[in-house]
Amino acid sequence: MPLIYSFVARDAVVLAEYTPFSGNFNTVAIECLQRLKNPDSKFTILCDGHTFNFLNVNGFIYLVVADEAFGREIPFAFLERVKDEFASVYAANARSAPANSLDRTFGPRLKSHMDYCAAHPEEISKIASVQRKVNDVKGVMVENIEKVLERGEKIELLVDTTEALQQQAAQFQRKGKQLRRAMCWQNWKWKILVICLVLLLGVVIFLAACFSGGKNCTVTKPATVKDYAASPPPTLNRRLR
């Protein structure tokens, strides 16, 4: 029989198990669990020509030991069947159940699933293939949804960045207007200062020209007799009668 041993455990507590063979499969499986930290939801360990196939879901660990030549497809299809039945019927009570307390109730169900998978490998293989494709499609859909959500976050971030840039642009525009006004007022102050300096220089030149050498160009000299003698007498244009 390719499927050799199976159990359902809560952490390292075996709740139900079944095997038609004798061996230390239980001990090896528990040691593997104890050595692994944060195991993946689905993983396989090779040991002495056997595969120890684990499925870790919602705090429960499902195991099946199979011949290495049997592959992994049918063992994990078996674990999926076991997981679905156990989760729907026994999981609620199994949260606090003691070790091996479900051997009588769920042990026969492990045997039934093991016998069915061994008797119908082609059917189980087809079901596993379909399930794998469904899981692949589901994974692609989840990845696409994550990308859409991530793209939405990036769009929101882009909108926030755009609004921040608009605010910065408006603030820069206001500061630009204030700077232009300040520069304009500065230019006018320089122009007024230059005009004042030119006027002051003109006044200084005028005063220097007027008062140089004891002269005073602002006072008019009175006319003298010599000035009258030098000037020609006035003429009358009127005719004598």
Coordinates of C-alpha atoms in Angstrom, one line a residue:
M1 CA 0.0 0.0 0.0
P2 CA 1.5 3.4 -1.0
L3 CA -0.2 5.3 1.8
I4 CA 1.3 3.9 5.0
Y5 CA 0.5 6.1 8.0
S6 CA -1.7 9.1 8.8
F7 CA -2.6 11.3 11.7
V8 CA -4.3 14.6 12.6
A9 CA -2.6 16.6 15.3
R10 CA -3.0 19.9 17.2
D11 CA 0.5 21.3 17.4
A12 CA 2.5 18.2 18.7
V13 CA -0.6 16.5 20.2
V14 CA -1.8 13.6 18.0
L15 CA -5.6 13.5 18.1
A16 CA -6.3 10.6 15.7
E17 CA -4.1 8.3 13.8
Y18 CA -4.3 5.2 11.6
T19 CA -1.8 2.7 10.1
P20 CA -2.1 -0.9 9.0
F21 CA 1.7 -1.3 9.4
S22 CA 4.0 -1.3 12.4
G23 CA 6.9 1.1 12.7
N24 CA 8.0 4.3 14.3
F25 CA 6.3 6.6 11.8
N26 CA 4.5 8.5 14.6
T27 CA 7.8 9.2 16.4
V28 CA 9.6 10.4 13.3
A29 CA 6.7 12.6 12.3
I30 CA 6.5 14.3 15.7
E31 CA 10.3 14.9 15.8
C32 CA 10.0 16.5 12.4
L33 CA 7.3 18.8 13.6
Q34 CA 9.2 19.8 16.8
R35 CA 12.4 20.6 14.8
L36 CA 10.6 22.8 12.3
K37 CA 9.9 26.5 13.3
N38 CA 7.0 28.2 11.5
P39 CA 6.4 25.4 8.9
D40 CA 4.8 26.2 5.6
S41 CA 1.2 25.3 5.1
K42 CA 2.3 22.4 2.8
F43 CA 5.6 20.7 2.9
T44 CA 7.3 17.3 2.5
I45 CA 10.2 15.6 4.3
L46 CA 12.1 12.6 2.8
C47 CA 13.3 9.9 5.1
D48 CA 14.4 6.3 4.3
G49 CA 12.5 6.0 1.0
H50 CA 9.4 7.5 2.4
T51 CA 7.8 11.0 2.1
F52 CA 6.3 12.6 5.2
N53 CA 3.7 15.0 3.8
F54 CA 2.3 17.7 6.0
L55 CA -0.6 20.1 5.7
N56 CA -0.8 22.8 8.3
V57 CA -4.2 24.6 8.3
N58 CA -5.9 26.6 11.1
G59 CA -3.8 25.2 13.9
F60 CA -4.3 21.5 12.9
I61 CA -1.6 19.4 11.2
Y62 CA -2.5 16.6 8.8
L63 CA 0.1 14.0 8.0
V64 CA 0.4 11.1 5.6
V65 CA 3.4 8.9 5.1
A66 CA 3.8 7.4 1.6
D67 CA 6.3 5.5 -0.5
E68 CA 8.7 7.9 -2.2
A69 CA 7.9 6.5 -5.6
F70 CA 4.2 7.3 -5.1
G71 CA 5.0 11.1 -5.6
R72 CA 3.3 14.0 -3.8
E73 CA 0.1 14.5 -5.8
I74 CA -2.1 11.7 -4.3
P75 CA -0.8 12.1 -0.7
F76 CA -1.8 15.8 -0.7
A77 CA -5.1 15.0 -2.4
F78 CA -5.7 12.5 0.5
L79 CA -4.7 15.2 3.1
E80 CA -7.2 17.7 1.4
R81 CA -10.0 15.2 1.8
V82 CA -9.1 14.5 5.4
K83 CA -8.8 18.2 6.2
D84 CA -12.2 19.0 4.7
E85 CA -14.1 16.4 6.7
F86 CA -12.2 17.0 9.9
A87 CA -12.7 20.8 9.7
S88 CA -16.4 20.5 9.1
V89 CA -17.2 17.9 11.7
Y90 CA -14.5 17.6 14.4
A91 CA -12.5 20.8 14.5
A92 CA -14.6 22.7 17.0
N93 CA -14.3 19.9 19.7
A94 CA -10.7 19.1 18.8
R95 CA -9.5 22.5 20.0
S96 CA -9.4 21.2 23.6
A97 CA -9.4 17.4 23.0
P98 CA -6.7 15.3 24.7
A99 CA -4.2 13.1 22.8
N100 CA -5.6 10.2 20.8
S101 CA -9.1 11.1 22.0
L102 CA -10.5 10.9 18.4
D103 CA -8.9 7.6 17.5
R104 CA -12.3 5.8 17.7
T105 CA -14.3 8.4 15.9
F106 CA -11.9 9.7 13.2
G107 CA -9.4 6.9 13.0
P108 CA -11.8 4.8 10.9
R109 CA -12.3 7.8 8.6
L110 CA -8.6 8.0 8.1
K111 CA -8.6 4.3 7.0
S112 CA -11.6 4.9 4.7
H113 CA -9.9 7.9 2.9
M114 CA -6.6 5.9 2.7
D115 CA -8.3 2.9 1.2
Y116 CA -10.2 5.0 -1.3
C117 CA -7.2 6.9 -2.5
A118 CA -5.2 3.7 -2.8
A119 CA -8.0 2.1 -4.8
H120 CA -8.7 5.0 -7.1
P121 CA -5.4 6.7 -7.8
E122 CA -6.3 7.9 -11.3
E123 CA -9.5 9.6 -10.1
I124 CA -7.7 11.1 -7.1
S125 CA -4.9 12.2 -9.5
K126 CA -7.4 13.9 -11.8
I127 CA -9.1 15.6 -8.8
A128 CA -5.8 16.7 -7.5
S129 CA -4.9 18.1 -11.0
V130 CA -8.1 20.0 -11.1
Q131 CA -7.7 21.2 -7.6
R132 CA -4.1 22.3 -8.4
K133 CA -5.4 24.3 -11.4
V134 CA -8.1 25.9 -9.2
N135 CA -5.5 26.8 -6.7
D136 CA -3.3 28.3 -9.4
V137 CA -6.2 30.3 -10.8
K138 CA -7.0 31.4 -7.2
G139 CA -3.4 32.4 -6.7
V140 CA -3.4 34.4 -9.9
M141 CA -6.7 36.1 -8.9
V142 CA -5.3 37.0 -5.4
E143 CA -2.1 38.3 -7.0
N144 CA -4.1 40.5 -9.4
I145 CA -6.3 41.8 -6.6
E146 CA -3.2 42.6 -4.6
K147 CA -1.8 44.4 -7.6
V148 CA -5.0 46.4 -8.1
L149 CA -5.1 47.3 -4.4
E150 CA -1.4 48.3 -4.6
R151 CA -2.1 50.3 -7.7
G152 CA -5.0 52.0 -5.9
E153 CA -2.6 52.9 -3.1
K154 CA -0.2 54.3 -5.6
I155 CA -2.9 56.3 -7.3
E156 CA -4.0 57.7 -3.9
L157 CA -0.3 58.5 -3.1
L158 CA -0.1 60.2 -6.6
V159 CA -3.2 62.3 -5.9
D160 CA -1.8 63.3 -2.5
T161 CA 1.5 64.2 -4.1
T162 CA -0.3 66.2 -6.8
E163 CA -2.2 68.1 -4.2
A164 CA 1.0 68.8 -2.3
L165 CA 2.7 70.0 -5.4
Q166 CA -0.3 72.3 -6.2
Q167 CA -0.1 73.8 -2.7
Q168 CA 3.7 74.2 -3.1
A169 CA 3.2 75.8 -6.5
A170 CA 0.6 78.3 -5.1
Q171 CA 2.9 79.1 -2.2
F172 CA 5.8 79.6 -4.6
Q173 CA 3.6 81.9 -6.7
R174 CA 2.7 84.0 -3.7
K175 CA 6.3 84.2 -2.6
G176 CA 7.2 85.1 -6.2
K177 CA 4.7 88.0 -6.2
Q178 CA 6.0 89.2 -2.9
L179 CA 9.6 89.0 -4.2
R180 CA 8.7 90.9 -7.4
R181 CA 7.1 93.7 -5.3
A182 CA 10.1 93.9 -3.0
M183 CA 12.5 94.0 -6.0
C184 CA 10.3 96.7 -7.6
W185 CA 10.3 98.8 -4.5
Q186 CA 14.0 98.3 -4.2
N187 CA 14.5 99.5 -7.7
W188 CA 12.4 102.6 -7.1
K189 CA 14.4 103.4 -3.9
W190 CA 17.6 103.3 -5.9
K191 CA 16.1 105.5 -8.7
I192 CA 14.9 108.0 -6.1
L193 CA 18.3 108.0 -4.4
V194 CA 20.1 108.6 -7.7
I195 CA 17.7 111.4 -8.6
C196 CA 18.3 113.0 -5.2
L197 CA 22.1 112.7 -5.6
V198 CA 21.9 114.3 -9.1
L199 CA 19.8 117.2 -7.8
L200 CA 22.2 117.6 -4.8
L201 CA 25.2 117.6 -7.2
G202 CA 23.5 120.2 -9.4
V203 CA 22.8 122.4 -6.4
V204 CA 26.4 122.1 -5.3
I205 CA 27.8 122.9 -8.8
F206 CA 25.4 125.9 -9.1
L207 CA 26.4 127.3 -5.7
A208 CA 30.1 126.8 -6.4
A209 CA 29.8 128.7 -9.7
C210 CA 27.8 131.5 -8.2
F211 CA 29.8 132.2 -5.1
S212 CA 33.3 131.4 -6.3
G213 CA 35.9 134.3 -6.1
G214 CA 33.6 136.4 -3.9
K215 CA 30.9 136.7 -6.5
N216 CA 27.2 136.5 -5.8
C217 CA 25.2 135.8 -8.9
T218 CA 21.9 136.1 -7.0
V219 CA 22.3 139.9 -6.3
T220 CA 21.6 142.5 -9.1
K221 CA 24.0 145.5 -9.3
P222 CA 22.5 149.0 -9.4
A223 CA 22.9 151.1 -12.5
T224 CA 25.6 153.9 -12.5
V225 CA 26.0 157.3 -14.3
K226 CA 28.6 155.6 -16.5
D227 CA 26.1 153.0 -17.5
Y228 CA 23.6 155.7 -18.5
A229 CA 26.2 157.7 -20.5
A230 CA 27.3 154.7 -22.3
S231 CA 23.9 153.8 -23.4
P232 CA 22.4 155.6 -26.4
P233 CA 19.5 158.1 -25.8
P234 CA 16.1 156.9 -26.4
T235 CA 14.5 158.0 -29.7
L236 CA 11.0 159.1 -30.3
N237 CA 9.1 157.7 -33.3
R238 CA 6.4 160.4 -33.1
R239 CA 6.5 163.2 -35.6
L240 CA 6.5 166.8 -34.6
R241 CA 3.6 168.9 -36.0

